C-alpha cells in the first residue's frame, strides 16, 4: 500500500464482502474513548488486535467498534471491573458462537444442545448482573442510613 494513500474508512474485500476499516482516531471518536484506552483494551485482550498497514497503523472493523461499545456498556451501565468485563464479554462471544452453531445445525438434538448451552450462558450473565445489583442495593442502603443520620442531626439543631 502506498504511504500517501488515505486509509481512513478504507474498504477491503473479505470473503467477497466489502468490509470497511477505521483508523484508531475514528474508532475513538465513535466510541467516546481515548486512543490510549483502546490500545489498553487491546493489550488486555478485551478486543482482538486489528490488522495493521505496512506502516503499522491499526485498522479496526465494525466488529471492533461493536465490541468496544459492549465494553463501555458493561463498564458504565453495569459498573463492571475490567475482570468482570472480560468475563462478561467472553460470555457474549460464546453466546454468539453458540447461536451461529445453532443456525448451522440441522439435527434436532444438536439444536437442542446449542439452545441449552445458550441458556446456561445467559443464566451466567444474569447472575453477574444480579450480583452487581445486589452490591448496588447494599451501597444504596448505606447511603440512605447516612442521609437519615444527617436529617436527624439537622432536626436536633432546630
GROMACS .gro file of C-alpha atoms in nm:
model
  158
    1UNK     CA    1   0.000   0.000   0.000
    2UNK     CA    2   0.133   0.345  -0.086
    3UNK     CA    3   0.217   0.560   0.215
    4UNK     CA    4   0.029   0.859   0.074
    5UNK     CA    5  -0.286   0.658   0.016
    6UNK     CA    6  -0.570   0.752   0.250
    7UNK     CA    7  -0.661   0.474   0.490
    8UNK     CA    8  -0.948   0.648   0.662
    9UNK     CA    9  -1.265   0.445   0.615
   10UNK     CA   10  -1.065   0.209   0.396
   11UNK     CA   11  -1.258  -0.079   0.246
   12UNK     CA   12  -1.122  -0.425   0.188
   13UNK     CA   13  -1.277  -0.727   0.028
   14UNK     CA   14  -1.310  -1.017   0.273
   15UNK     CA   15  -1.483  -1.337   0.164
   16UNK     CA   16  -1.646  -1.150  -0.122
   17UNK     CA   17  -1.784  -0.882   0.111
   18UNK     CA   18  -1.659  -0.525   0.129
   19UNK     CA   19  -1.554  -0.457   0.486
   20UNK     CA   20  -1.486  -0.104   0.600
   21UNK     CA   21  -1.173  -0.032   0.807
   22UNK     CA   22  -1.130   0.253   1.054
   23UNK     CA   23  -0.823   0.424   1.198
   24UNK     CA   24  -0.795   0.448   1.576
   25UNK     CA   25  -0.891   0.818   1.570
   26UNK     CA   26  -1.222   0.734   1.406
   27UNK     CA   27  -1.291   0.447   1.646
   28UNK     CA   28  -1.208   0.663   1.948
   29UNK     CA   29  -1.447   0.932   1.825
   30UNK     CA   30  -1.730   0.685   1.754
   31UNK     CA   31  -1.693   0.514   2.093
   32UNK     CA   32  -1.610   0.815   2.308
   33UNK     CA   33  -1.283   0.656   2.424
   34UNK     CA   34  -0.926   0.774   2.412
   35UNK     CA   35  -0.681   0.611   2.176
   36UNK     CA   36  -0.481   0.506   2.480
   37UNK     CA   37  -0.784   0.327   2.630
   38UNK     CA   38  -0.847   0.141   2.305
   39UNK     CA   39  -0.485   0.026   2.293
   40UNK     CA   40  -0.506  -0.075   2.661
   41UNK     CA   41  -0.820  -0.282   2.598
   42UNK     CA   42  -0.637  -0.448   2.312
   43UNK     CA   43  -0.338  -0.520   2.539
   44UNK     CA   44  -0.572  -0.676   2.800
   45UNK     CA   45  -0.733  -0.894   2.535
   46UNK     CA   46  -1.074  -0.727   2.561
   47UNK     CA   47  -1.064  -0.670   2.186
   48UNK     CA   48  -0.879  -0.867   1.925
   49UNK     CA   49  -0.575  -0.698   1.773
   50UNK     CA   50  -0.676  -0.524   1.450
   51UNK     CA   51  -0.499  -0.569   1.121
   52UNK     CA   52  -0.223  -0.321   1.051
   53UNK     CA   53  -0.099  -0.146   0.744
   54UNK     CA   54   0.260  -0.191   0.629
   55UNK     CA   55   0.334   0.127   0.823
   56UNK     CA   56   0.188  -0.020   1.143
   57UNK     CA   57  -0.137   0.178   1.152
   58UNK     CA   58  -0.417  -0.015   1.321
   59UNK     CA   59  -0.723  -0.075   1.104
   60UNK     CA   60  -1.037  -0.160   1.301
   61UNK     CA   61  -1.359  -0.317   1.174
   62UNK     CA   62  -1.723  -0.260   1.262
   63UNK     CA   63  -1.693  -0.568   1.491
   64UNK     CA   64  -1.421  -0.395   1.692
   65UNK     CA   65  -1.645  -0.092   1.735
   66UNK     CA   66  -1.942  -0.306   1.844
   67UNK     CA   67  -1.721  -0.490   2.093
   68UNK     CA   68  -1.591  -0.161   2.235
   69UNK     CA   69  -1.949  -0.037   2.278
   70UNK     CA   70  -2.035  -0.359   2.466
   71UNK     CA   71  -1.735  -0.299   2.691
   72UNK     CA   72  -1.845   0.060   2.753
   73UNK     CA   73  -2.195  -0.057   2.846
   74UNK     CA   74  -2.059  -0.321   3.083
   75UNK     CA   75  -1.830  -0.063   3.240
   76UNK     CA   76  -2.064   0.236   3.257
   77UNK     CA   77  -2.414   0.088   3.284
   78UNK     CA   78  -2.331  -0.220   3.491
   79UNK     CA   79  -2.031  -0.077   3.673
   80UNK     CA   80  -1.820  -0.383   3.598
   81UNK     CA   81  -1.448  -0.401   3.674
   82UNK     CA   82  -1.209  -0.488   3.391
   83UNK     CA   83  -1.205  -0.853   3.502
   84UNK     CA   84  -1.584  -0.865   3.513
   85UNK     CA   85  -1.595  -0.701   3.170
   86UNK     CA   86  -1.355  -0.964   3.037
   87UNK     CA   87  -1.576  -1.244   3.171
   88UNK     CA   88  -1.900  -1.080   3.058
   89UNK     CA   89  -1.782  -1.007   2.704
   90UNK     CA   90  -1.630  -1.356   2.672
   91UNK     CA   91  -1.972  -1.499   2.757
   92UNK     CA   92  -2.132  -1.277   2.494
   93UNK     CA   93  -1.887  -1.406   2.234
   94UNK     CA   94  -1.951  -1.767   2.334
   95UNK     CA   95  -2.323  -1.695   2.312
   96UNK     CA   96  -2.283  -1.556   1.960
   97UNK     CA   97  -2.079  -1.861   1.856
   98UNK     CA   98  -2.340  -2.091   2.005
   99UNK     CA   99  -2.608  -1.902   1.809
  100UNK     CA  100  -2.410  -1.947   1.487
  101UNK     CA  101  -2.370  -2.318   1.558
  102UNK     CA  102  -2.743  -2.345   1.629
  103UNK     CA  103  -2.833  -2.182   1.298
  104UNK     CA  104  -2.597  -2.413   1.109
  105UNK     CA  105  -2.715  -2.729   1.283
  106UNK     CA  106  -2.968  -2.945   1.108
  107UNK     CA  107  -3.019  -3.220   1.366
  108UNK     CA  108  -3.282  -3.150   1.628
  109UNK     CA  109  -3.065  -3.290   1.909
  110UNK     CA  110  -2.774  -3.065   1.814
  111UNK     CA  111  -3.006  -2.764   1.802
  112UNK     CA  112  -3.137  -2.860   2.147
  113UNK     CA  113  -2.781  -2.888   2.279
  114UNK     CA  114  -2.688  -2.543   2.145
  115UNK     CA  115  -3.000  -2.388   2.298
  116UNK     CA  116  -2.919  -2.547   2.635
  117UNK     CA  117  -2.564  -2.405   2.614
  118UNK     CA  118  -2.704  -2.063   2.528
  119UNK     CA  119  -2.944  -2.081   2.821
  120UNK     CA  120  -2.658  -2.159   3.060
  121UNK     CA  121  -2.453  -1.868   2.930
  122UNK     CA  122  -2.747  -1.630   2.959
  123UNK     CA  123  -2.810  -1.751   3.314
  124UNK     CA  124  -2.446  -1.684   3.399
  125UNK     CA  125  -2.470  -1.331   3.261
  126UNK     CA  126  -2.787  -1.273   3.461
  127UNK     CA  127  -2.613  -1.395   3.778
  128UNK     CA  128  -2.330  -1.148   3.713
  129UNK     CA  129  -2.579  -0.864   3.673
  130UNK     CA  130  -2.779  -0.973   3.979
  131UNK     CA  131  -2.461  -0.983   4.187
  132UNK     CA  132  -2.376  -0.628   4.080
  133UNK     CA  133  -2.732  -0.511   4.151
  134UNK     CA  134  -2.715  -0.665   4.499
  135UNK     CA  135  -2.394  -0.475   4.571
  136UNK     CA  136  -2.557  -0.155   4.447
  137UNK     CA  137  -2.860  -0.212   4.674
  138UNK     CA  138  -2.630  -0.259   4.975
  139UNK     CA  139  -2.441   0.057   4.887
  140UNK     CA  140  -2.768   0.248   4.848
  141UNK     CA  141  -2.885   0.131   5.193
  142UNK     CA  142  -2.558   0.256   5.341
  143UNK     CA  143  -2.607   0.597   5.178
  144UNK     CA  144  -2.972   0.605   5.295
  145UNK     CA  145  -2.857   0.539   5.655
  146UNK     CA  146  -2.607   0.824   5.623
  147UNK     CA  147  -2.880   1.051   5.485
  148UNK     CA  148  -3.107   0.959   5.778
  149UNK     CA  149  -2.831   1.047   6.027
  150UNK     CA  150  -2.777   1.384   5.860
  151UNK     CA  151  -3.152   1.455   5.865
  152UNK     CA  152  -3.173   1.358   6.233
  153UNK     CA  153  -2.877   1.582   6.312
  154UNK     CA  154  -3.044   1.875   6.139
  155UNK     CA  155  -3.368   1.813   6.329
  156UNK     CA  156  -3.182   1.817   6.661
  157UNK     CA  157  -3.034   2.154   6.576
  158UNK     CA  158  -3.376   2.317   6.525
   0.00000   0.00000   0.00000
